[in-house]
PDB file of C-alpha atoms in Angstrom:
ATOM      1  CA  UNK G   5      -5.319 -38.669 -24.347  1.00  0.00           C
ATOM      2  CA  UNK G   6      -2.632 -36.052 -22.843  1.00  0.00           C
ATOM      3  CA  UNK G   7       0.705 -37.591 -22.551  1.00  0.00           C
ATOM      4  CA  UNK G   8       2.095 -37.901 -19.105  1.00  0.00           C
ATOM      5  CA  UNK G   9       4.956 -35.564 -18.874  1.00  0.00           C
ATOM      6  CA  UNK G  10       8.478 -37.193 -17.633  1.00  0.00           C
ATOM      7  CA  UNK G  11      10.045 -34.586 -15.374  1.00  0.00           C
ATOM      8  CA  UNK G  12      13.938 -34.817 -14.645  1.00  0.00           C
ATOM      9  CA  UNK G  13      14.966 -35.331 -11.140  1.00  0.00           C
ATOM     10  CA  UNK G  14      15.949 -32.212 -10.936  1.00  0.00           C
ATOM     11  CA  UNK G  15      12.390 -30.685 -12.061  1.00  0.00           C
ATOM     12  CA  UNK G  16      10.748 -32.906  -9.583  1.00  0.00           C
ATOM     13  CA  UNK G  17      12.951 -31.747  -6.815  1.00  0.00           C
ATOM     14  CA  UNK G  18      11.829 -28.054  -7.405  1.00  0.00           C
ATOM     15  CA  UNK G  19       7.932 -29.352  -7.536  1.00  0.00           C
ATOM     16  CA  UNK G  20       8.463 -31.115  -4.277  1.00  0.00           C
ATOM     17  CA  UNK G  21      10.553 -28.255  -2.871  1.00  0.00           C
ATOM     18  CA  UNK G  22       7.616 -26.146  -3.047  1.00  0.00           C
ATOM     19  CA  UNK G  23       5.814 -28.223  -0.280  1.00  0.00           C
ATOM     20  CA  UNK G  24       8.818 -27.676   2.205  1.00  0.00           C
ATOM     21  CA  UNK G  25      10.204 -24.306   1.427  1.00  0.00           C
ATOM     22  CA  UNK G  26       8.592 -20.475   1.456  1.00  0.00           C
ATOM     23  CA  UNK G  27      11.055 -18.855  -1.002  1.00  0.00           C
ATOM     24  CA  UNK G  28      12.714 -20.824  -3.491  1.00  0.00           C
ATOM     25  CA  UNK G  29      15.306 -19.535  -6.427  1.00  0.00           C
ATOM     26  CA  UNK G  30      15.904 -21.521  -9.456  1.00  0.00           C
ATOM     27  CA  UNK G  31      18.831 -21.339 -11.704  1.00  0.00           C
ATOM     28  CA  UNK G  32      17.543 -22.358 -15.013  1.00  0.00           C
ATOM     29  CA  UNK G  33      19.952 -22.954 -17.821  1.00  0.00           C
ATOM     30  CA  UNK G  34      19.200 -22.312 -21.621  1.00  0.00           C
ATOM     31  CA  UNK G  35      16.944 -25.223 -22.971  1.00  0.00           C
ATOM     32  CA  UNK G  36      16.523 -26.912 -19.604  1.00  0.00           C
ATOM     33  CA  UNK G  37      12.675 -26.650 -19.159  1.00  0.00           C
ATOM     34  CA  UNK G  38      12.090 -23.833 -16.874  1.00  0.00           C
ATOM     35  CA  UNK G  39       8.136 -23.225 -18.486  1.00  0.00           C
ATOM     36  CA  UNK G  40       7.706 -27.022 -17.833  1.00  0.00           C
ATOM     37  CA  UNK G  41       8.766 -27.325 -14.283  1.00  0.00           C
ATOM     38  CA  UNK G  42       6.418 -23.972 -13.344  1.00  0.00           C
ATOM     39  CA  UNK G  43       3.400 -25.741 -15.147  1.00  0.00           C
ATOM     40  CA  UNK G  44       4.610 -28.744 -13.007  1.00  0.00           C
ATOM     41  CA  UNK G  45       4.407 -26.668  -9.932  1.00  0.00           C
ATOM     42  CA  UNK G  46       0.827 -25.600 -11.040  1.00  0.00           C
ATOM     43  CA  UNK G  47      -0.330 -29.093 -12.020  1.00  0.00           C
ATOM     44  CA  UNK G  48       0.889 -30.800  -8.522  1.00  0.00           C
ATOM     45  CA  UNK G  49      -0.808 -27.908  -6.385  1.00  0.00           C
ATOM     46  CA  UNK G  50      -4.174 -27.714  -7.974  1.00  0.00           C
ATOM     47  CA  UNK G  51      -5.903 -26.627  -4.846  1.00  0.00           C
ATOM     48  CA  UNK G  52      -3.167 -23.625  -4.380  1.00  0.00           C
ATOM     49  CA  UNK G  53      -4.111 -20.287  -5.810  1.00  0.00           C
ATOM     50  CA  UNK G  54      -0.895 -19.035  -8.111  1.00  0.00           C
ATOM     51  CA  UNK G  55       0.137 -15.723  -9.783  1.00  0.00           C
ATOM     52  CA  UNK G  56       2.633 -16.441 -12.546  1.00  0.00           C
ATOM     53  CA  UNK G  57       4.430 -13.432 -13.413  1.00  0.00           C
ATOM     54  CA  UNK G  58       5.791 -13.391 -17.132  1.00  0.00           C
ATOM     55  CA  UNK G  59       8.405 -11.156 -18.445  1.00  0.00           C
ATOM     56  CA  UNK G  60       6.552  -9.715 -21.565  1.00  0.00           C
ATOM     57  CA  UNK G  61       3.615 -10.172 -23.031  1.00  0.00           C
ATOM     58  CA  UNK G  62       4.378 -12.772 -25.738  1.00  0.00           C
ATOM     59  CA  UNK G  63       5.340 -14.947 -22.909  1.00  0.00           C
ATOM     60  CA  UNK G  64       2.279 -14.060 -20.502  1.00  0.00           C
ATOM     61  CA  UNK G  65       0.028 -14.928 -23.585  1.00  0.00           C
ATOM     62  CA  UNK G  66       1.796 -18.344 -24.305  1.00  0.00           C
ATOM     63  CA  UNK G  67       1.591 -19.026 -20.523  1.00  0.00           C
ATOM     64  CA  UNK G  68      -2.231 -18.625 -20.607  1.00  0.00           C
ATOM     65  CA  UNK G  69      -2.622 -21.424 -23.068  1.00  0.00           C
ATOM     66  CA  UNK G  70      -0.830 -23.976 -20.951  1.00  0.00           C
ATOM     67  CA  UNK G  71      -1.112 -23.335 -17.154  1.00  0.00           C
ATOM     68  CA  UNK G  72      -4.149 -24.502 -15.415  1.00  0.00           C
ATOM     69  CA  UNK G  73      -7.347 -22.759 -14.009  1.00  0.00           C
ATOM     70  CA  UNK G  74      -5.934 -22.046 -10.520  1.00  0.00           C
ATOM     71  CA  UNK G  75      -3.175 -19.524 -12.040  1.00  0.00           C
ATOM     72  CA  UNK G  76      -3.333 -15.713 -12.799  1.00  0.00           C
ATOM     73  CA  UNK G  77      -1.256 -14.737 -15.597  1.00  0.00           C
ATOM     74  CA  UNK G  78       0.230 -11.440 -15.819  1.00  0.00           C
ATOM     75  CA  UNK G  79       3.076  -9.433 -17.197  1.00  0.00           C
ATOM     76  CA  UNK G  80       4.759  -7.478 -14.502  1.00  0.00           C
ATOM     77  CA  UNK G  81       3.502  -4.092 -15.906  1.00  0.00           C
ATOM     78  CA  UNK G  82       0.001  -5.856 -16.898  1.00  0.00           C
ATOM     79  CA  UNK G  83      -0.470  -6.604 -13.082  1.00  0.00           C
ATOM     80  CA  UNK G  84       0.349  -3.027 -12.230  1.00  0.00           C
ATOM     81  CA  UNK G  85      -1.914  -1.560 -15.047  1.00  0.00           C
ATOM     82  CA  UNK G  86      -4.738  -3.160 -13.573  1.00  0.00           C
ATOM     83  CA  UNK G  87      -4.615  -1.392 -10.080  1.00  0.00           C
ATOM     84  CA  UNK G  88      -2.827   1.824 -11.177  1.00  0.00           C
ATOM     85  CA  UNK G  89      -2.395   1.720 -14.860  1.00  0.00           C
ATOM     86  CA  UNK G  90      -5.622   2.305 -16.131  1.00  0.00           C
ATOM     87  CA  UNK G  91      -6.188   5.716 -15.193  1.00  0.00           C
ATOM     88  CA  UNK G  92      -3.578   7.053 -16.781  1.00  0.00           C
ATOM     89  CA  UNK G  93      -4.744   5.711 -19.963  1.00  0.00           C
ATOM     90  CA  UNK G  94      -8.454   6.743 -19.549  1.00  0.00           C
ATOM     91  CA  UNK G  95      -6.683  10.649 -18.847  1.00  0.00           C
ATOM     92  CA  UNK G  96      -4.601  10.315 -22.029  1.00  0.00           C
ATOM     93  CA  UNK G  97      -1.594  10.732 -19.910  1.00  0.00           C
ATOM     94  CA  UNK G  98       0.324   7.823 -20.703  1.00  0.00           C
ATOM     95  CA  UNK G  99       2.928   8.302 -23.292  1.00  0.00           C
ATOM     96  CA  UNK G 100       6.613   7.060 -23.764  1.00  0.00           C
ATOM     97  CA  UNK G 101       8.561  10.181 -22.565  1.00  0.00           C
ATOM     98  CA  UNK G 102       8.392  12.780 -20.029  1.00  0.00           C
ATOM     99  CA  UNK G 103       7.961  16.684 -21.464  1.00  0.00           C
ATOM    100  CA  UNK G 104      10.731  18.401 -19.961  1.00  0.00           C
ATOM    101  CA  UNK G 105       9.489  21.752 -20.940  1.00  0.00           C
ATOM    102  CA  UNK G 106       5.951  20.554 -19.223  1.00  0.00           C
ATOM    103  CA  UNK G 107       7.703  19.630 -16.107  1.00  0.00           C
ATOM    104  CA  UNK G 108       9.877  22.814 -15.728  1.00  0.00           C
ATOM    105  CA  UNK G 109       6.986  24.829 -16.457  1.00  0.00           C
ATOM    106  CA  UNK G 110       4.573  23.099 -13.793  1.00  0.00           C
ATOM    107  CA  UNK G 111       7.517  23.005 -11.062  1.00  0.00           C
ATOM    108  CA  UNK G 112       8.999  26.168 -11.865  1.00  0.00           C
ATOM    109  CA  UNK G 113      12.722  25.249 -12.829  1.00  0.00           C
ATOM    110  CA  UNK G 114      15.104  25.607 -15.403  1.00  0.00           C
ATOM    111  CA  UNK G 115      14.208  23.273 -17.925  1.00  0.00           C
ATOM    112  CA  UNK G 116      17.886  22.695 -18.143  1.00  0.00           C
ATOM    113  CA  UNK G 117      18.005  21.235 -14.446  1.00  0.00           C
ATOM    114  CA  UNK G 118      14.806  18.749 -15.805  1.00  0.00           C
ATOM    115  CA  UNK G 119      16.830  17.702 -18.423  1.00  0.00           C
ATOM    116  CA  UNK G 120      19.860  16.769 -16.266  1.00  0.00           C
ATOM    117  CA  UNK G 121      18.186  15.306 -13.952  1.00  0.00           C
ATOM    118  CA  UNK G 122      15.011  13.336 -15.125  1.00  0.00           C
ATOM    119  CA  UNK G 123      17.047  10.098 -15.512  1.00  0.00           C
ATOM    120  CA  UNK G 124      17.776  10.052 -12.029  1.00  0.00           C
ATOM    121  CA  UNK G 125      13.659  10.259 -11.707  1.00  0.00           C
ATOM    122  CA  UNK G 126      13.550   7.496 -13.781  1.00  0.00           C
ATOM    123  CA  UNK G 127      16.080   5.367 -11.867  1.00  0.00           C
ATOM    124  CA  UNK G 128      14.207   5.879  -9.078  1.00  0.00           C
ATOM    125  CA  UNK G 129      11.166   4.854 -10.390  1.00  0.00           C
ATOM    126  CA  UNK G 130      13.006   1.837 -11.406  1.00  0.00           C
ATOM    127  CA  UNK G 131      14.403   1.435  -7.720  1.00  0.00           C
ATOM    128  CA  UNK G 132      12.721   0.290  -4.690  1.00  0.00           C
ATOM    129  CA  UNK G 133      13.391   3.170  -2.700  1.00  0.00           C
ATOM    130  CA  UNK G 134      10.549   4.901  -0.257  1.00  0.00           C
ATOM    131  CA  UNK G 135       9.109   7.960  -1.394  1.00  0.00           C
ATOM    132  CA  UNK G 136      10.197  10.263   1.416  1.00  0.00           C
ATOM    133  CA  UNK G 137      13.020  12.611   1.372  1.00  0.00           C
ATOM    134  CA  UNK G 138      15.325  10.616   3.939  1.00  0.00           C
ATOM    135  CA  UNK G 139      15.127   7.517   1.618  1.00  0.00           C
ATOM    136  CA  UNK G 140      15.672   9.528  -1.686  1.00  0.00           C
ATOM    137  CA  UNK G 141      18.606  11.485  -0.271  1.00  0.00           C
ATOM    138  CA  UNK G 142      20.274   8.128   0.482  1.00  0.00           C
ATOM    139  CA  UNK G 143      19.356   6.622  -2.774  1.00  0.00           C
ATOM    140  CA  UNK G 144      20.900   9.813  -4.620  1.00  0.00           C
ATOM    141  CA  UNK G 145      24.062   9.199  -2.221  1.00  0.00           C
ATOM    142  CA  UNK G 146      24.444   5.818  -2.896  1.00  0.00           C
ATOM    143  CA  UNK G 147      24.231   6.637  -6.824  1.00  0.00           C
ATOM    144  CA  UNK G 148      27.049   9.071  -6.270  1.00  0.00           C
ATOM    145  CA  UNK G 149      25.514  12.320  -6.246  1.00  0.00           C
ATOM    146  CA  UNK G 150      27.406  15.005  -4.289  1.00  0.00           C
ATOM    147  CA  UNK G 151      26.158  16.678  -1.123  1.00  0.00           C
ATOM    148  CA  UNK G 152      25.765  19.948  -2.605  1.00  0.00           C
ATOM    149  CA  UNK G 153      23.269  18.703  -5.457  1.00  0.00           C
ATOM    150  CA  UNK G 154      21.443  15.907  -3.396  1.00  0.00           C
ATOM    151  CA  UNK G 155      19.213  18.016  -1.597  1.00  0.00           C
ATOM    152  CA  UNK G 156      17.765  19.600  -4.826  1.00  0.00           C
ATOM    153  CA  UNK G 157      17.795  16.681  -6.810  1.00  0.00           C
ATOM    154  CA  UNK G 158      15.789  14.939  -3.582  1.00  0.00           C
ATOM    155  CA  UNK G 159      13.540  17.927  -3.553  1.00  0.00           C
ATOM    156  CA  UNK G 160      13.000  17.484  -7.534  1.00  0.00           C
ATOM    157  CA  UNK G 161      12.281  14.113  -7.476  1.00  0.00           C
ATOM    158  CA  UNK G 162      10.047  13.961  -4.395  1.00  0.00           C
ATOM    159  CA  UNK G 163       7.883  17.092  -5.744  1.00  0.00           C
ATOM    160  CA  UNK G 164       7.771  15.341  -9.195  1.00  0.00           C
ATOM    161  CA  UNK G 165       6.388  11.827  -7.962  1.00  0.00           C
ATOM    162  CA  UNK G 166       3.641  13.201  -6.131  1.00  0.00           C
ATOM    163  CA  UNK G 167       2.724  15.739  -8.817  1.00  0.00           C
ATOM    164  CA  UNK G 168       2.374  13.354 -11.496  1.00  0.00           C
ATOM    165  CA  UNK G 169       0.401  10.798  -9.391  1.00  0.00           C
ATOM    166  CA  UNK G 170      -1.982  13.768  -8.333  1.00  0.00           C
ATOM    167  CA  UNK G 171      -5.536  12.508 -10.442  1.00  0.00           C
ATOM    168  CA  UNK G 172      -6.008  16.400 -10.877  1.00  0.00           C
ATOM    169  CA  UNK G 173      -2.372  16.398 -12.644  1.00  0.00           C
ATOM    170  CA  UNK G 174      -2.709  16.779 -16.151  1.00  0.00           C
ATOM    171  CA  UNK G 175       1.316  15.986 -17.151  1.00  0.00           C
ATOM    172  CA  UNK G 176       2.347  13.104 -18.984  1.00  0.00           C
ATOM    173  CA  UNK G 177       3.498   9.800 -17.684  1.00  0.00           C
ATOM    174  CA  UNK G 178       5.364   6.598 -18.733  1.00  0.00           C
ATOM    175  CA  UNK G 179       4.486   3.115 -17.676  1.00  0.00           C
ATOM    176  CA  UNK G 180       7.172   3.182 -14.880  1.00  0.00           C
ATOM    177  CA  UNK G 181       5.408   5.698 -13.264  1.00  0.00           C
ATOM    178  CA  UNK G 182       2.174   3.474 -12.630  1.00  0.00           C
ATOM    179  CA  UNK G 183       4.389   0.723 -11.839  1.00  0.00           C
ATOM    180  CA  UNK G 184       6.149   2.771  -8.936  1.00  0.00           C
ATOM    181  CA  UNK G 185       3.181   3.837  -7.611  1.00  0.00           C
ATOM    182  CA  UNK G 186       1.808   0.072  -7.448  1.00  0.00           C
ATOM    183  CA  UNK G 187       5.142  -0.829  -5.916  1.00  0.00           C
ATOM    184  CA  UNK G 188       4.356   2.122  -3.117  1.00  0.00           C
ATOM    185  CA  UNK G 189       0.615   1.284  -2.539  1.00  0.00           C
ATOM    186  CA  UNK G 190       0.807  -2.356  -2.822  1.00  0.00           C
ATOM    187  CA  UNK G 191      -0.927  -3.129   0.609  1.00  0.00           C
ATOM    188  CA  UNK G 192      -4.164  -1.116  -0.518  1.00  0.00           C
ATOM    189  CA  UNK G 193      -4.966  -3.595  -3.379  1.00  0.00           C
ATOM    190  CA  UNK G 194      -5.415  -6.836  -0.968  1.00  0.00           C
ATOM    191  CA  UNK G 195      -3.011  -8.410  -3.262  1.00  0.00           C
ATOM    192  CA  UNK G 196      -0.846  -9.645  -0.189  1.00  0.00           C
ATOM    193  CA  UNK G 197      -2.596 -12.479   0.816  1.00  0.00           C
ATOM    194  CA  UNK G 198      -4.693 -13.409  -2.619  1.00  0.00           C
ATOM    195  CA  UNK G 199      -2.072 -16.192  -3.573  1.00  0.00           C
ATOM    196  CA  UNK G 200      -0.683 -19.583  -1.990  1.00  0.00           C
ATOM    197  CA  UNK G 201       2.078 -19.035  -4.448  1.00  0.00           C
ATOM    198  CA  UNK G 202       3.643 -16.469  -6.751  1.00  0.00           C
ATOM    199  CA  UNK G 203       5.891 -17.645  -9.760  1.00  0.00           C
ATOM    200  CA  UNK G 204       8.573 -15.247 -11.190  1.00  0.00           C
ATOM    201  CA  UNK G 205       9.898 -15.616 -14.444  1.00  0.00           C
ATOM    202  CA  UNK G 206      12.837 -14.492 -16.480  1.00  0.00           C
ATOM    203  CA  UNK G 207      14.100 -12.776 -12.919  1.00  0.00           C
ATOM    204  CA  UNK G 208      17.323 -12.140 -14.406  1.00  0.00           C
ATOM    205  CA  UNK G 209      15.973  -9.127 -16.237  1.00  0.00           C
ATOM    206  CA  UNK G 210      13.793  -7.816 -13.463  1.00  0.00           C
ATOM    207  CA  UNK G 211      14.388  -4.385 -11.356  1.00  0.00           C
ATOM    208  CA  UNK G 212      14.332  -3.621  -7.944  1.00  0.00           C
ATOM    209  CA  UNK G 213      10.827  -2.502  -7.851  1.00  0.00           C
ATOM    210  CA  UNK G 214       9.849  -5.785  -9.284  1.00  0.00           C
ATOM    211  CA  UNK G 215      11.813  -7.571  -6.682  1.00  0.00           C
ATOM    212  CA  UNK G 216      10.164  -5.288  -4.231  1.00  0.00           C
ATOM    213  CA  UNK G 217       6.573  -6.136  -5.550  1.00  0.00           C
ATOM    214  CA  UNK G 218       7.391  -9.938  -5.792  1.00  0.00           C
ATOM    215  CA  UNK G 219       8.587  -9.661  -2.044  1.00  0.00           C
ATOM    216  CA  UNK G 220       5.480  -8.049  -0.682  1.00  0.00           C
ATOM    217  CA  UNK G 221       3.191 -11.134  -1.279  1.00  0.00           C
ATOM    218  CA  UNK G 222       2.592 -13.077   1.611  1.00  0.00           C
ATOM    219  CA  UNK G 223       2.815 -16.413  -0.467  1.00  0.00           C
ATOM    220  CA  UNK G 224       5.236 -19.154  -1.070  1.00  0.00           C
ATOM    221  CA  UNK G 225       7.753 -17.592  -3.915  1.00  0.00           C
ATOM    222  CA  UNK G 226       9.715 -18.942  -6.397  1.00  0.00           C
ATOM    223  CA  UNK G 227      11.876 -17.505  -8.540  1.00  0.00           C
ATOM    224  CA  UNK G 228      13.442 -18.622 -11.728  1.00  0.00           C
ATOM    225  CA  UNK G 229      15.490 -17.298 -14.279  1.00  0.00           C
ATOM    226  CA  UNK G 230      19.633 -17.677 -15.841  1.00  0.00           C
ATOM    227  CA  UNK G 231      22.163 -14.961 -15.047  1.00  0.00           C
ATOM    228  CA  UNK G 232      23.996 -15.783 -17.952  1.00  0.00           C
ATOM    229  CA  UNK G 233      21.163 -14.327 -20.496  1.00  0.00           C
ATOM    230  CA  UNK G 234      20.776 -11.216 -18.634  1.00  0.00           C
ATOM    231  CA  UNK G 235      20.190  -8.494 -21.169  1.00  0.00           C
ATOM    232  CA  UNK G 236      18.225  -5.583 -19.984  1.00  0.00           C
ATOM    233  CA  UNK G 237      20.766  -3.983 -17.547  1.00  0.00           C
ATOM    234  CA  UNK G 238      20.451  -0.989 -19.878  1.00  0.00           C
ATOM    235  CA  UNK G 239      17.080  -0.575 -18.691  1.00  0.00           C
ATOM    236  CA  UNK G 240      17.659  -0.375 -14.966  1.00  0.00           C
ATOM    237  CA  UNK G 241      17.292  -4.310 -14.505  1.00  0.00           C
ATOM    238  CA  UNK G 242      19.242  -5.888 -11.632  1.00  0.00           C
ATOM    239  CA  UNK G 243      20.185  -9.556 -11.352  1.00  0.00           C
ATOM    240  CA  UNK G 244      17.275 -10.349  -9.016  1.00  0.00           C
ATOM    241  CA  UNK G 245      18.803 -13.916  -8.715  1.00  0.00           C
ATOM    242  CA  UNK G 246      21.462 -12.693  -6.786  1.00  0.00           C
ATOM    243  CA  UNK G 247      19.217 -10.205  -4.446  1.00  0.00           C
ATOM    244  CA  UNK G 248      16.205 -12.563  -3.763  1.00  0.00           C
ATOM    245  CA  UNK G 249      16.903 -14.235   0.027  1.00  0.00           C
ATOM    246  CA  UNK G 250      15.564 -17.368  -0.523  1.00  0.00           C
ATOM    247  CA  UNK G 251      15.139 -20.706   1.697  1.00  0.00           C
ATOM    248  CA  UNK G 252      16.804 -22.905  -1.094  1.00  0.00           C
ATOM    249  CA  UNK G 253      18.709 -22.307  -4.321  1.00  0.00           C
ATOM    250  CA  UNK G 254      17.887 -25.415  -6.802  1.00  0.00           C
ATOM    251  CA  UNK G 255      19.114 -25.467 -10.545  1.00  0.00           C
ATOM    252  CA  UNK G 256      17.927 -26.902 -13.901  1.00  0.00           C
ATOM    253  CA  UNK G 257      20.888 -28.327 -15.892  1.00  0.00           C
ATOM    254  CA  UNK G 258      19.365 -31.247 -18.322  1.00  0.00           C
ATOM    255  CA  UNK G 259      18.933 -29.033 -21.432  1.00  0.00           C
ATOM    256  CA  UNK G 260      16.554 -30.475 -24.021  1.00  0.00           C
ATOM    257  CA  UNK G 261      17.517 -27.435 -26.471  1.00  0.00           C
ATOM    258  CA  UNK G 262      21.047 -28.941 -27.591  1.00  0.00           C
ATOM    259  CA  UNK G 263      20.538 -32.406 -28.842  1.00  0.00           C
ATOM    260  CA  UNK G 264      24.041 -32.840 -29.997  1.00  0.00           C
ATOM    261  CA  UNK G 265      27.340 -33.774 -27.962  1.00  0.00           C
ATOM    262  CA  UNK G 266      29.291 -30.960 -30.116  1.00  0.00           C
ATOM    263  CA  UNK G 267      26.418 -28.522 -29.130  1.00  0.00           C
ATOM    264  CA  UNK G 268      26.827 -29.538 -25.399  1.00  0.00           C
ATOM    265  CA  UNK G 269      29.946 -29.219 -25.170  1.00  0.00           C
ATOM    266  CA  UNK G 270      30.191 -25.856 -27.565  1.00  0.00           C
ATOM    267  CA  UNK G 271      27.841 -24.151 -24.847  1.00  0.00           C
ATOM    268  CA  UNK G 272      29.187 -25.593 -21.831  1.00  0.00           C
ATOM    269  CA  UNK G 273      32.847 -24.001 -23.121  1.00  0.00           C
ATOM    270  CA  UNK G 274      31.089 -20.525 -23.308  1.00  0.00           C
ATOM    271  CA  UNK G 275      29.670 -20.918 -19.812  1.00  0.00           C
ATOM    272  CA  UNK G 276      33.050 -22.370 -18.211  1.00  0.00           C
ATOM    273  CA  UNK G 277      35.847 -20.105 -20.090  1.00  0.00           C
ATOM    274  CA  UNK G 278      33.583 -16.699 -20.368  1.00  0.00           C
ATOM    275  CA  UNK G 279      31.205 -17.039 -17.696  1.00  0.00           C
ATOM    276  CA  UNK G 280      33.539 -18.465 -15.210  1.00  0.00           C
ATOM    277  CA  UNK G 281      30.681 -20.954 -14.289  1.00  0.00           C
ATOM    278  CA  UNK G 282      31.283 -23.790 -11.848  1.00  0.00           C
ATOM    279  CA  UNK G 283      31.638 -27.654 -13.436  1.00  0.00           C
ATOM    280  CA  UNK G 284      28.738 -28.576 -11.472  1.00  0.00           C
ATOM    281  CA  UNK G 285      26.493 -26.447 -13.078  1.00  0.00           C
ATOM    282  CA  UNK G 286      27.299 -26.897 -16.506  1.00  0.00           C
ATOM    283  CA  UNK G 287      24.567 -28.558 -19.194  1.00  0.00           C
ATOM    284  CA  UNK G 288      24.172 -31.989 -19.593  1.00  0.00           C
ATOM    285  CA  UNK G 289      21.904 -33.525 -22.743  1.00  0.00           C
ATOM    286  CA  UNK G 290      18.450 -34.695 -21.436  1.00  0.00           C
ATOM    287  CA  UNK G 291      17.713 -37.614 -23.444  1.00  0.00           C
TER     288      UNK G 291
END
């Protein structure tokens, strides 16, 4: 016989909030049972079709074992791969890096220019910037590109993107390319109304292109994460928790990970003195 889960008051507040709100943001501190509450949402609304978006493959595989049948589980790139990534594998174009020399030769520009600006193209792929010259110009301007450079770099990004997604192109691409293509072509895949609820886990390490995909679903959207555990800023991740416009913000503060008072005290000292967390948002022992 399956043991009935005893939810905390905070967890039940979140589960009940799903019935009342269309967008929910959950700040979940370390060990506070965020996976438990997301599974609780799935269990409490069995007639609703859900999508759970995991941060990486291992989390997704574990979630597939736990979540009920009304939930589809994907990583962010796994979802995009289903719709736009497969072709690049079949055509043997999907690799880890762009080929500077091949790009320069194809576009007929200096390889040094490609070398100097490919990182800007990669930042564009991780952004929510639409694929048109005006939007790219604005994106570059916000990134600090001087006006005299802007037009040339804008032209480079615009040409390179559309060249790479052309199915007749033979140049190698990265995972970020097909994810950006998925974000831009989202409405073509009949996903907008496919789900009643979309759950985004580890949102603190999402980038803007991921947030854009999340926001395009015409569904109840639940985002959960911990801003204090953000570790992928060097890969273009932003703290989506701060960018997401939600109807309500809820918190998980009762920890199941730290069982001893001295452990809780140490963790709270870090949160309060180093992370400047409010006293109301410090962790508490669940037991």
